[in-house]
């Protein structure tokens, strides 16, 4: 986080510019409402030895009350509450019920004679430090859960209930922007009754609860601002930029005007795009294009549907396996897949089998591969761990009873991997038959094209499989020998390299000849700047993050597909870089 004071202007506090991480896009302009933070207002005193027992009792009661309150919230979740909230609240209530938290905090009361609030904040700091040194980013961020439940108990101990000040709006109709150290799921639930323009927090990252819940509420959010809660006063004028993560405190009238214009322009742009939701994705020369969504968690299927997606083109199932110590059971997976299929109401749902390895590992997995990107990952990992694979396949087959599931295999390079996968599916079917479990028998099987060898020798794959989906993120990495996560060589990671485009074109042409559908589900499918280029390669199926879908649809509807094909083919024949500007009408 960086903080820059800009100037001192009479009547207003100094203008400050703070930098955090924008986690939900959008602009917000409004007045600060500072959220109470009991942890910052804790009183410290020592208690008399004879009061130790009563103090432990006070702590125990407060923990129980806080946990009960959370349970009540879970039981009374309104229908329109973000779907993430229930599980998050349950995790918090489980943390409060953990006997270790009570025991270790009571030890501090007994041994050091701290009052309950002091003991609890001390224990919280010990736990937060333990989490902060964890290697796994997800687990590091879970330290926030500890801080949030402790904050809740401290509020119970202090008897205070108000989260936000009752601001005197005066003549101002400005919306409120919540400024907090951190926002717990329970706080989010209490706040959601009112409409806030943005959420700004000192703590948190892209997978923090504030980010997850704000995203599902579609409210701009900037997290990781460092000390905004201390630097801003109630009623201060704020501008939050959810794109860049910039927050301006008490901006000058000129800056404010500039941001009001940006806000209005963005709102117009979104409103215009929203009109396209139900419009067909057809090019000017009548080519029908399928636009599907990439999701990582089952809940995101709702956003896909709202964006008008024709289906799910890529469900990265490994996210069900990450950030936990155990493996999801067959039933858990079945529920997750079935919920997506039901949400998508008959539209196809492409579920990729476990793509672990490289940058995506199981928690607690300390195996260090010689070169993780080239090692035992994705389908190689699944075929080497037949029990894990079989569990997932049974769950997929069972869930396909509820709709249209397509199984997608990642990182295929050899035909024998396709045969081994088919055998694994057949054996999962036999296991389900033996246990009398119903499932759909006619499931289609496809593969990601993300290893150059497969794209070059595509013919047997396209004949054998039902569909293909080109994973350009990895295809580019392996074609150009550029680690997709290495910032040192990021400038060489070039989706427009003629070699990459030739591999894509070759795959699409092979699909066309065999009458098999070919999609692109890597990041370039959602980049509206390259939509015309992909149409020029003959692509008719795109899968992307739901938020990008309408931008791409707009491009599709303004493009002339056949003219683009001629232009792109002639550039590719000469192995030339394609000039994107030359592809516009
Ligand atoms: C890809 O490689 O393009 C892809 C879509 O998969 P992931 O980004 O999950 O590797
Ligand atoms: Mg990939």
Coordinates of C-alpha atoms and ligand atoms in Angstrom, one line a residue:
X1 CA 0.0 0.0 0.0
X2 CA 1.3 3.5 -0.8
X3 CA -0.1 6.8 0.5
X4 CA 0.4 10.2 -1.0
X5 CA -0.8 13.4 0.6
X6 CA -1.6 15.7 -2.3
X7 CA -2.4 19.1 -0.9
X8 CA -3.9 21.0 2.1
X9 CA -7.1 22.8 1.3
X10 CA -9.0 24.9 3.7
X11 CA -12.2 23.5 5.0
X12 CA -11.3 19.9 4.0
X13 CA -8.8 17.4 5.2
X14 CA -5.8 17.0 3.1
X15 CA -6.4 15.1 -0.2
X16 CA -4.8 11.7 0.1
X17 CA -4.3 9.1 -2.6
X18 CA -4.0 5.5 -1.4
X19 CA -3.3 2.4 -3.4
X20 CA -4.8 -1.0 -2.6
X21 CA -6.0 -3.9 -4.7
X22 CA -9.2 -3.4 -6.7
X23 CA -11.1 -6.7 -6.4
X24 CA -14.5 -5.6 -7.8
X25 CA -14.6 -3.3 -10.8
X26 CA -16.5 0.0 -10.9
X27 CA -16.2 3.5 -9.6
X28 CA -17.7 4.8 -6.4
X29 CA -18.0 8.3 -5.0
X30 CA -19.4 8.8 -1.6
X31 CA -18.9 9.7 2.1
X32 CA -16.9 7.5 4.4
X33 CA -18.7 5.5 7.1
X34 CA -16.1 4.0 9.4
X35 CA -16.9 0.6 10.7
X36 CA -16.3 0.0 14.4
X37 CA -13.3 -2.2 15.3
X38 CA -13.6 -3.4 18.9
X39 CA -10.1 -5.0 18.6
X40 CA -8.6 -1.5 18.3
X41 CA -10.5 -0.2 21.3
X42 CA -9.8 -3.0 23.8
X43 CA -9.0 -2.0 27.4
X44 CA -6.2 -3.9 29.1
X45 CA -6.2 -4.5 32.9
X46 CA -5.2 -7.2 35.3
X47 CA -7.8 -9.0 37.3
X48 CA -7.6 -10.2 41.0
X49 CA -6.7 -13.9 41.5
X50 CA -10.1 -14.6 43.0
X51 CA -11.8 -13.2 39.9
X52 CA -10.1 -15.6 37.4
X53 CA -12.8 -18.1 37.4
X54 CA -15.6 -15.5 36.8
X55 CA -13.5 -13.9 34.0
X56 CA -13.1 -17.3 32.3
X57 CA -16.9 -17.8 32.7
X58 CA -17.5 -14.4 31.1
X59 CA -15.3 -15.3 28.1
X60 CA -17.0 -18.7 27.7
X61 CA -20.4 -17.1 27.7
X62 CA -19.3 -14.5 25.1
X63 CA -17.9 -17.2 22.8
X64 CA -21.1 -19.1 23.1
X65 CA -23.3 -16.0 22.5
X66 CA -21.2 -15.1 19.4
X67 CA -21.5 -18.6 18.0
X68 CA -25.2 -18.7 18.7
X69 CA -25.7 -15.4 16.9
X70 CA -23.9 -16.8 13.8
X71 CA -26.0 -20.0 13.9
X72 CA -29.2 -17.9 14.0
X73 CA -27.9 -15.9 11.0
X74 CA -27.3 -19.1 9.1
X75 CA -30.8 -20.3 9.8
X76 CA -32.4 -17.0 8.8
X77 CA -30.4 -16.2 5.6
X78 CA -32.6 -14.3 3.3
X79 CA -33.2 -15.9 -0.1
X80 CA -31.3 -13.2 -2.0
X81 CA -28.2 -13.3 0.3
X82 CA -25.0 -14.1 -1.6
X83 CA -24.7 -17.9 -1.7
X84 CA -21.2 -17.8 -0.2
X85 CA -22.4 -16.4 3.1
X86 CA -24.0 -19.5 4.7
X87 CA -20.8 -21.7 4.5
X88 CA -18.6 -18.7 5.6
X89 CA -20.8 -18.1 8.7
X90 CA -20.7 -21.8 9.5
X91 CA -16.9 -21.8 9.4
X92 CA -16.8 -18.9 11.8
X93 CA -19.2 -20.5 14.2
X94 CA -17.0 -23.7 14.1
X95 CA -14.0 -21.6 14.9
X96 CA -15.8 -20.1 18.0
X97 CA -16.8 -23.6 19.1
X98 CA -13.2 -24.9 19.0
X99 CA -12.3 -25.9 22.6
X100 CA -8.7 -24.9 22.0
X101 CA -9.6 -21.2 21.5
X102 CA -11.4 -21.2 24.9
X103 CA -8.7 -23.2 26.6
X104 CA -5.7 -21.2 25.4
X105 CA -7.4 -17.9 26.1
X106 CA -8.4 -19.0 29.6
X107 CA -4.8 -20.1 30.1
X108 CA -3.8 -16.4 29.6
X109 CA -6.4 -15.3 32.1
X110 CA -5.3 -17.9 34.6
X111 CA -1.5 -17.5 34.2
X112 CA -1.2 -13.8 33.5
X113 CA -4.4 -12.5 35.1
X114 CA -5.3 -10.6 31.9
X115 CA -8.9 -9.4 31.5
X116 CA -10.9 -11.5 29.0
X117 CA -10.6 -8.9 26.2
X118 CA -6.9 -8.6 26.6
X119 CA -6.4 -12.4 26.7
X120 CA -8.6 -12.8 23.6
X121 CA -6.7 -10.2 21.5
X122 CA -3.4 -11.7 22.7
X123 CA -4.5 -15.2 21.7
X124 CA -5.8 -13.7 18.4
X125 CA -2.4 -12.2 17.6
X126 CA -0.6 -15.5 18.4
X127 CA -2.9 -17.4 16.0
X128 CA -2.8 -14.6 13.3
X129 CA 1.0 -14.8 13.4
X130 CA 0.9 -18.6 12.9
X131 CA -1.3 -18.1 9.9
X132 CA 0.8 -15.3 8.4
X133 CA 3.9 -17.4 8.0
X134 CA 2.0 -20.2 6.1
X135 CA 3.2 -20.8 2.6
X136 CA -0.2 -21.3 1.1
X137 CA -1.8 -17.9 0.2
X138 CA -5.3 -19.3 0.8
X139 CA -4.4 -20.4 4.3
X140 CA -2.6 -17.1 5.0
X141 CA -5.7 -15.3 4.2
X142 CA -7.7 -17.6 6.5
X143 CA -5.9 -15.8 9.4
X144 CA -8.5 -13.2 8.6
X145 CA -11.2 -15.6 9.8
X146 CA -9.6 -15.7 13.2
X147 CA -9.4 -11.9 13.5
X148 CA -13.0 -11.6 12.4
X149 CA -14.4 -14.1 14.9
X150 CA -12.4 -12.5 17.7
X151 CA -13.7 -9.1 16.7
X152 CA -17.2 -10.5 17.0
X153 CA -16.6 -11.9 20.5
X154 CA -15.0 -8.6 21.6
X155 CA -18.2 -6.8 20.5
X156 CA -20.3 -9.2 22.6
X157 CA -18.0 -8.6 25.6
X158 CA -18.3 -4.8 25.2
X159 CA -22.0 -5.0 24.7
X160 CA -21.8 -2.7 21.6
X161 CA -23.9 -3.6 18.6
X162 CA -23.7 -0.7 16.1
X163 CA -21.4 -1.4 13.2
X164 CA -21.5 2.0 11.6
X165 CA -22.0 5.5 12.9
X166 CA -25.4 7.0 12.3
X167 CA -24.0 9.7 10.0
X168 CA -25.8 13.0 9.8
X169 CA -26.4 13.2 6.1
X170 CA -26.9 17.0 6.3
X171 CA -27.8 18.2 2.8
X172 CA -25.7 15.6 1.2
X173 CA -27.3 12.8 -0.8
X174 CA -24.0 11.2 -1.3
X175 CA -24.0 7.4 -0.9
X176 CA -22.0 5.8 1.9
X177 CA -18.7 4.0 1.4
X178 CA -17.9 1.5 4.1
X179 CA -14.3 1.8 5.4
X180 CA -13.2 -1.0 7.7
X181 CA -10.2 -2.8 9.0
X182 CA -11.7 -6.0 7.6
X183 CA -15.3 -7.1 7.0
X184 CA -16.4 -10.5 8.2
X185 CA -19.2 -12.4 6.5
X186 CA -21.5 -11.8 9.4
X187 CA -20.8 -8.0 9.2
X188 CA -21.5 -8.2 5.4
X189 CA -24.9 -9.8 6.2
X190 CA -25.8 -7.0 8.5
X191 CA -24.7 -4.4 6.1
X192 CA -26.4 -5.7 3.0
X193 CA -29.8 -4.4 4.0
X194 CA -28.6 -0.9 3.0
X195 CA -27.1 0.0 -0.3
X196 CA -23.4 1.0 -0.1
X197 CA -21.4 2.4 -2.9
X198 CA -18.2 0.5 -2.1
X199 CA -16.3 -1.5 0.5
X200 CA -12.7 -0.4 1.4
X201 CA -10.6 -2.4 3.8
X202 CA -7.1 -2.2 5.3
X203 CA -6.7 -6.0 5.1
X204 CA -7.6 -8.7 2.6
X205 CA -6.6 -9.9 -0.9
X206 CA -8.5 -11.1 -3.9
X207 CA -9.8 -14.3 -2.2
X208 CA -10.7 -12.5 1.1
X209 CA -14.3 -12.6 2.3
X210 CA -14.8 -9.0 1.5
X211 CA -13.8 -9.6 -2.1
X212 CA -15.9 -12.8 -2.5
X213 CA -19.0 -11.3 -1.0
X214 CA -18.6 -7.8 -2.6
X215 CA -18.2 -9.6 -6.0
X216 CA -21.4 -11.5 -5.5
X217 CA -23.2 -8.2 -4.6
X218 CA -21.5 -6.5 -7.5
X219 CA -20.4 -3.6 -5.3
X220 CA -17.0 -2.1 -6.1
X221 CA -14.3 -3.0 -3.5
X222 CA -10.7 -2.2 -2.8
X223 CA -8.8 -4.2 -0.2
X224 CA -5.3 -4.3 1.2
X225 CA -5.3 -0.5 1.7
X226 CA -3.1 -0.7 4.8
X227 CA -4.3 2.0 7.1
X228 CA -7.3 3.6 5.5
X229 CA -9.4 3.1 8.6
X230 CA -7.1 5.2 10.7
X231 CA -6.5 7.9 8.1
X232 CA -10.1 8.6 7.1
X233 CA -12.7 10.3 9.2
X234 CA -16.5 9.7 9.1
X235 CA -18.0 11.8 6.4
X236 CA -14.8 12.3 4.4
X237 CA -15.4 12.5 0.7
X238 CA -14.0 9.4 -1.1
X239 CA -13.5 8.2 -4.6
X240 CA -12.8 4.5 -5.0
X241 CA -11.5 3.1 -8.3
X242 CA -12.2 -0.7 -8.3
X243 CA -10.2 -1.1 -11.6
X244 CA -6.9 0.3 -10.4
X245 CA -7.3 0.0 -6.6
X246 CA -6.8 3.7 -6.2
X247 CA -8.7 5.5 -3.4
X248 CA -8.8 9.3 -3.2
X249 CA -9.7 10.9 0.1
X250 CA -11.2 14.4 0.0
X251 CA -10.4 14.9 -3.7
X252 CA -10.4 18.4 -5.2
X253 CA -13.6 19.5 -7.1
X254 CA -11.7 19.0 -10.4
X255 CA -10.7 15.4 -9.6
X256 CA -14.2 14.7 -8.4
X257 CA -15.7 16.0 -11.6
X258 CA -13.3 13.8 -13.6
X259 CA -14.4 10.7 -11.6
X260 CA -18.1 11.6 -11.9
X261 CA -17.6 11.6 -15.7
X262 CA -15.8 8.3 -15.6
X263 CA -18.5 6.8 -13.4
X264 CA -21.3 8.0 -15.7
X265 CA -19.4 6.7 -18.8
X266 CA -18.9 3.3 -17.3
X267 CA -22.6 3.1 -16.2
X268 CA -23.6 4.0 -19.8
X269 CA -21.3 1.4 -21.2
X270 CA -22.6 -1.3 -18.8
X271 CA -26.2 -0.3 -19.5
X272 CA -25.6 -0.5 -23.2
X273 CA -24.0 -3.9 -22.9
X274 CA -26.8 -5.2 -20.7
X275 CA -29.2 -4.7 -23.6
X276 CA -27.2 -7.3 -25.5
X277 CA -27.8 -10.0 -22.9
X278 CA -30.6 -11.6 -24.8
X279 CA -29.4 -10.6 -28.3
X280 CA -28.1 -13.4 -30.5
X281 CA -24.3 -13.7 -30.9
X282 CA -24.4 -13.6 -34.7
X283 CA -21.9 -12.0 -37.0
X284 CA -22.9 -9.5 -39.7
X285 CA -22.7 -12.3 -42.3
X286 CA -24.9 -14.6 -40.2
X287 CA -22.5 -16.9 -38.5
X288 CA -23.9 -18.1 -35.2
X289 CA -21.3 -17.9 -32.4
X290 CA -21.6 -19.8 -29.0
X291 CA -20.5 -17.8 -26.0
X292 CA -19.9 -19.8 -22.9
X293 CA -18.6 -19.1 -19.4
X294 CA -15.5 -20.2 -17.5
X295 CA -16.2 -20.8 -13.8
X296 CA -14.1 -22.0 -10.8
X297 CA -16.8 -22.5 -8.2
X298 CA -20.3 -23.8 -8.5
X299 CA -21.8 -20.5 -7.3
X300 CA -20.4 -18.7 -10.3
X301 CA -22.9 -20.4 -12.6
X302 CA -25.5 -17.8 -11.5
X303 CA -23.3 -15.0 -12.9
X304 CA -22.8 -17.1 -16.1
X305 CA -26.5 -17.3 -16.6
X306 CA -27.1 -13.7 -15.8
X307 CA -24.6 -12.7 -18.5
X308 CA -26.6 -14.8 -21.0
X309 CA -24.0 -17.6 -21.4
X310 CA -24.9 -20.4 -23.8
X311 CA -23.4 -22.9 -21.3
X312 CA -20.4 -23.5 -19.2
X313 CA -17.4 -24.0 -21.4
X314 CA -14.9 -24.7 -18.6
X315 CA -15.5 -25.5 -15.0
X316 CA -12.1 -25.7 -13.4
X317 CA -13.0 -28.6 -11.0
X318 CA -9.6 -28.4 -9.2
X319 CA -10.9 -25.4 -7.2
X320 CA -13.1 -27.8 -5.3
X321 CA -10.0 -29.6 -4.2
X322 CA -7.8 -26.6 -3.2
X323 CA -7.7 -24.7 0.1
X324 CA -8.6 -27.8 2.2
X325 CA -6.8 -30.6 4.0
X326 CA -8.9 -33.5 2.8
X327 CA -10.2 -34.5 -0.6
X328 CA -13.8 -33.8 -1.5
X329 CA -15.9 -37.0 -1.3
X330 CA -17.9 -38.4 -4.2
X331 CA -21.1 -37.0 -2.8
X332 CA -19.7 -33.5 -2.2
X333 CA -18.5 -33.5 -5.8
X334 CA -21.7 -34.8 -7.1
X335 CA -23.6 -32.0 -5.3
X336 CA -21.3 -29.4 -6.7
X337 CA -21.5 -30.6 -10.3
X338 CA -25.3 -31.2 -10.0
X339 CA -25.9 -27.7 -8.7
X340 CA -24.1 -26.2 -11.7
X341 CA -26.0 -28.4 -14.1
X342 CA -29.3 -27.5 -12.5
X343 CA -28.5 -23.7 -12.5
X344 CA -27.7 -23.9 -16.2
X345 CA -31.1 -25.5 -16.9
X346 CA -30.4 -27.7 -19.9
X347 CA -27.4 -25.7 -21.3
X348 CA -24.3 -27.8 -21.7
X349 CA -21.8 -27.8 -18.8
X350 CA -18.2 -28.7 -19.6
X351 CA -16.5 -30.0 -16.5
X352 CA -12.7 -30.4 -16.7
X353 CA -11.3 -33.2 -14.6
X354 CA -8.8 -32.4 -12.0
X355 CA -6.0 -30.1 -13.4
X356 CA -3.7 -30.2 -10.4
X357 CA 0.0 -29.5 -10.6
X358 CA 2.2 -26.6 -11.6
X359 CA 0.6 -23.5 -10.0
X360 CA -2.4 -25.4 -8.5
X361 CA -1.5 -27.8 -5.8
X362 CA -3.3 -29.6 -3.0
X363 CA -2.9 -28.2 0.5
X364 CA -0.1 -29.9 2.4
X365 CA 1.4 -31.3 -0.8
X366 CA 5.1 -30.7 -0.4
X367 CA 6.3 -32.7 -3.4
X368 CA 8.7 -30.6 -5.4
X369 CA 8.7 -31.7 -9.0
X370 CA 11.8 -31.1 -11.0
X371 CA 9.8 -28.9 -13.4
X372 CA 6.2 -28.7 -12.2
X373 CA 4.8 -27.4 -15.5
X374 CA 6.2 -30.4 -17.3
X375 CA 5.7 -32.9 -14.5
X376 CA 2.9 -35.2 -13.1
X377 CA 0.1 -32.8 -13.5
X378 CA -3.5 -32.8 -14.8
X379 CA -4.5 -36.1 -16.6
X380 CA -1.1 -37.5 -15.8
X381 CA -1.7 -37.0 -12.1
X382 CA -5.2 -38.5 -12.4
X383 CA -4.1 -41.6 -14.2
X384 CA -1.3 -42.1 -11.6
X385 CA -3.9 -41.7 -8.8
X386 CA -6.8 -44.0 -10.1
X387 CA -8.8 -43.8 -6.8
X388 CA -9.0 -40.0 -6.9
X389 CA -9.9 -40.1 -10.6
X390 CA -12.5 -42.8 -10.2
X391 CA -14.2 -40.8 -7.4
X392 CA -14.4 -37.7 -9.6
X393 CA -15.7 -39.7 -12.6
X394 CA -18.4 -41.4 -10.6
X395 CA -19.6 -38.0 -9.3
X396 CA -19.6 -36.6 -12.8
X397 CA -21.6 -39.5 -14.2
X398 CA -24.1 -39.3 -11.4
X399 CA -24.5 -35.5 -11.8
X400 CA -25.1 -35.8 -15.5
X401 CA -28.5 -37.3 -14.8
X402 CA -29.6 -33.7 -14.1
X403 CA -28.6 -32.2 -17.4
X404 CA -26.0 -32.1 -20.0
X405 CA -22.5 -32.7 -18.7
X406 CA -19.4 -32.9 -21.0
X407 CA -16.2 -34.3 -19.5
X408 CA -13.1 -32.4 -20.5
X409 CA -9.6 -33.9 -20.0
X410 CA -6.7 -31.4 -19.4
X411 CA -3.1 -31.7 -20.7
X412 CA -3.4 -34.5 -23.1
X413 CA -0.4 -35.2 -25.3
X414 CA -0.7 -38.9 -26.1
X415 CA -3.6 -41.0 -27.6
X416 CA -3.0 -43.7 -25.0
X417 CA -4.0 -41.1 -22.3
X418 CA -7.4 -40.8 -24.1
X419 CA -7.8 -44.6 -24.2
X420 CA -6.9 -44.8 -20.5
X421 CA -9.4 -42.1 -19.6
X422 CA -12.2 -44.0 -21.5
X423 CA -11.3 -47.1 -19.6
X424 CA -11.4 -45.2 -16.3
X425 CA -14.9 -43.9 -17.3
X426 CA -16.1 -47.4 -18.3
X427 CA -14.9 -48.8 -15.0
X428 CA -16.6 -45.9 -13.0
X429 CA -19.8 -46.9 -14.9
X430 CA -19.4 -50.5 -13.8
X431 CA -18.9 -49.5 -10.2
X432 CA -22.0 -47.4 -10.3
X433 CA -23.9 -50.3 -11.9
X434 CA -22.7 -52.6 -9.2
X435 CA -23.9 -50.2 -6.5
X436 CA -27.2 -49.6 -8.2
X437 CA -26.5 -45.8 -8.5
X438 CA -28.3 -44.1 -11.5
X439 CA -26.3 -42.1 -14.0
X440 CA -26.4 -40.9 -17.6
X441 CA -24.7 -43.3 -20.0
X442 CA -24.2 -41.0 -23.0
X443 CA -21.7 -38.6 -21.6
X444 CA -19.5 -36.8 -24.1
X445 CA -15.7 -36.7 -23.8
X446 CA -13.4 -34.0 -25.0
X447 CA -9.9 -32.8 -24.4
X448 CA -8.1 -29.5 -23.8
X449 CA -5.6 -28.7 -26.6
X450 CA -2.9 -27.1 -24.7
X451 CA 0.2 -29.1 -25.5
X452 CA 1.7 -28.2 -29.0
X453 CA 2.3 -31.9 -29.8
X454 CA -1.4 -32.5 -29.6
X455 CA -2.3 -29.5 -31.8
X456 CA 0.3 -30.6 -34.4
X457 CA -0.8 -34.2 -34.5
X458 CA -4.5 -33.4 -33.9
X459 CA -6.1 -35.9 -36.4
X460 CA -6.5 -39.0 -34.3
X461 CA -7.7 -36.9 -31.3
X462 CA -10.3 -35.1 -33.3
X463 CA -11.6 -38.4 -34.7
X464 CA -11.8 -40.2 -31.3
X465 CA -13.0 -37.4 -29.1
X466 CA -16.5 -35.7 -29.1
X467 CA -15.1 -32.2 -28.8
X468 CA -12.0 -30.1 -28.3
X469 CA -11.3 -27.0 -26.3
X470 CA -8.1 -25.0 -26.9
X471 CA -6.4 -23.9 -23.6
X472 CA -4.4 -21.0 -25.0
X473 CA -3.0 -20.1 -21.6
X474 CA -0.9 -23.2 -21.6
X475 CA -0.6 -23.6 -25.3
X476 CA 1.2 -20.3 -25.5
X477 CA 3.4 -21.2 -22.5
X478 CA 4.5 -24.5 -24.0
X479 CA 4.9 -23.2 -27.6
X480 CA 7.0 -20.3 -26.7
X481 CA 8.8 -21.8 -23.7
X482 CA 7.6 -18.9 -21.5
X483 CA 6.5 -19.7 -18.0
X484 CA 3.0 -18.1 -17.9
X485 CA 3.5 -17.0 -14.2
X486 CA 7.0 -15.6 -14.5
X487 CA 7.0 -11.8 -14.6
X488 CA 10.6 -11.7 -15.8
X489 CA 9.6 -13.0 -19.2
X490 CA 6.0 -11.8 -19.3
X491 CA 6.8 -9.5 -22.3
X492 CA 7.6 -12.6 -24.4
X493 CA 4.3 -14.3 -23.6
X494 CA 2.7 -13.4 -26.9
X495 CA -0.7 -14.8 -27.8
X496 CA -0.3 -13.3 -31.3
X497 CA 2.8 -15.1 -32.2
X498 CA 2.3 -16.7 -35.6
X499 CA 3.3 -20.1 -34.3
X500 CA 0.6 -20.0 -31.7
X501 CA -2.0 -18.8 -34.2
X502 CA -1.1 -21.6 -36.7
X503 CA -1.6 -24.2 -34.0
X504 CA -5.0 -22.7 -33.2
X505 CA -5.9 -22.5 -36.8
X506 CA -4.8 -26.1 -37.4
X507 CA -6.9 -27.4 -34.6
X508 CA -10.0 -25.4 -35.7
X509 CA -9.7 -26.6 -39.3
X510 CA -9.3 -30.2 -38.2
X511 CA -12.5 -29.9 -36.1
X512 CA -14.3 -28.3 -39.0
X513 CA -13.3 -31.2 -41.3
X514 CA -14.4 -33.9 -38.8
X515 CA -17.6 -32.0 -37.8
X516 CA -16.5 -31.8 -34.2
X517 CA -16.9 -28.7 -32.1
X518 CA -13.8 -26.8 -31.2
X519 CA -13.8 -24.0 -28.5
X520 CA -11.2 -21.7 -27.1
X521 CA -11.3 -21.4 -23.3
X522 CA -8.0 -19.7 -22.5
X523 CA -7.9 -16.0 -21.5
X524 CA -7.7 -14.7 -25.1
X525 CA -11.3 -15.9 -25.7
X526 CA -12.5 -13.2 -23.3
X527 CA -10.3 -10.4 -24.6
X528 CA -12.6 -8.4 -26.9
X529 CA -9.5 -6.8 -28.6
X530 CA -8.8 -10.2 -30.2
X531 CA -12.3 -11.4 -30.9
X532 CA -12.1 -10.5 -34.6
X533 CA -8.8 -12.3 -34.9
X534 CA -10.3 -15.5 -33.4
X535 CA -13.3 -15.2 -35.7
X536 CA -10.8 -14.9 -38.6
X537 CA -9.3 -18.2 -37.5
X538 CA -12.7 -19.7 -37.9
X539 CA -13.6 -20.0 -34.2
X540 CA -17.3 -20.3 -33.4
X541 CA -17.2 -21.2 -29.7
X542 CA -15.7 -18.9 -27.1
X543 CA -15.5 -19.6 -23.3
X544 CA -14.5 -16.8 -20.9
X545 CA -15.1 -15.2 -17.5
X546 CA -18.8 -14.2 -17.3
X547 CA -18.0 -10.5 -16.9
X548 CA -16.3 -10.5 -20.3
X549 CA -19.1 -12.1 -22.2
X550 CA -21.1 -9.0 -23.3
X551 CA -18.0 -7.1 -24.5
X552 CA -17.2 -10.1 -26.7
X553 CA -20.8 -10.4 -27.9
X554 CA -20.7 -6.7 -29.0
X555 CA -17.6 -7.4 -31.1
X556 CA -19.1 -10.5 -32.6
X557 CA -22.2 -8.6 -33.7
X558 CA -20.2 -6.0 -35.5
X559 CA -17.8 -8.4 -37.3
X560 CA -17.9 -9.9 -40.8
X561 CA -16.6 -13.4 -40.2
X562 CA -15.9 -14.5 -43.8
X563 CA -14.0 -11.3 -44.6
X564 CA -11.9 -11.8 -41.4
X565 CA -11.1 -15.4 -42.4
X566 CA -9.7 -14.3 -45.7
X567 CA -7.5 -11.6 -44.1
X568 CA -6.3 -13.8 -41.3
X569 CA -5.5 -16.8 -43.6
X570 CA -3.4 -14.8 -45.9
X571 CA -1.3 -13.3 -43.0
X572 CA -0.9 -16.8 -41.5
X573 CA 0.3 -18.2 -44.8
X574 CA 3.1 -15.8 -44.7
X575 CA 3.7 -16.5 -41.0
X576 CA 3.3 -12.8 -40.4
X577 CA 2.1 -11.1 -37.2
X578 CA -1.5 -10.1 -37.5
X579 CA -2.2 -6.4 -37.3
X580 CA -5.3 -6.2 -35.1
X581 CA -6.1 -2.7 -36.3
X582 CA -6.3 -4.0 -39.9
X583 CA -9.1 -6.4 -38.8
X584 CA -11.5 -3.7 -37.8
X585 CA -14.2 -2.9 -40.3
Ligands
LIG1 C1 -5.6 -22.9 -20.5 O1 -4.5 -23.4 -20.2 O2 -5.8 -22.1 -21.4 C2 -6.7 -23.1 -19.6 C3 -7.9 -22.6 -19.9 O3 -6.6 -23.7 -18.4 P1 -5.8 -23.2 -17.1 O4 -5.7 -21.7 -17.3 O5 -6.7 -23.6 -16.0 O6 -4.5 -23.9 -17.1
LIG2 MG1 -4.3 -25.1 -18.9

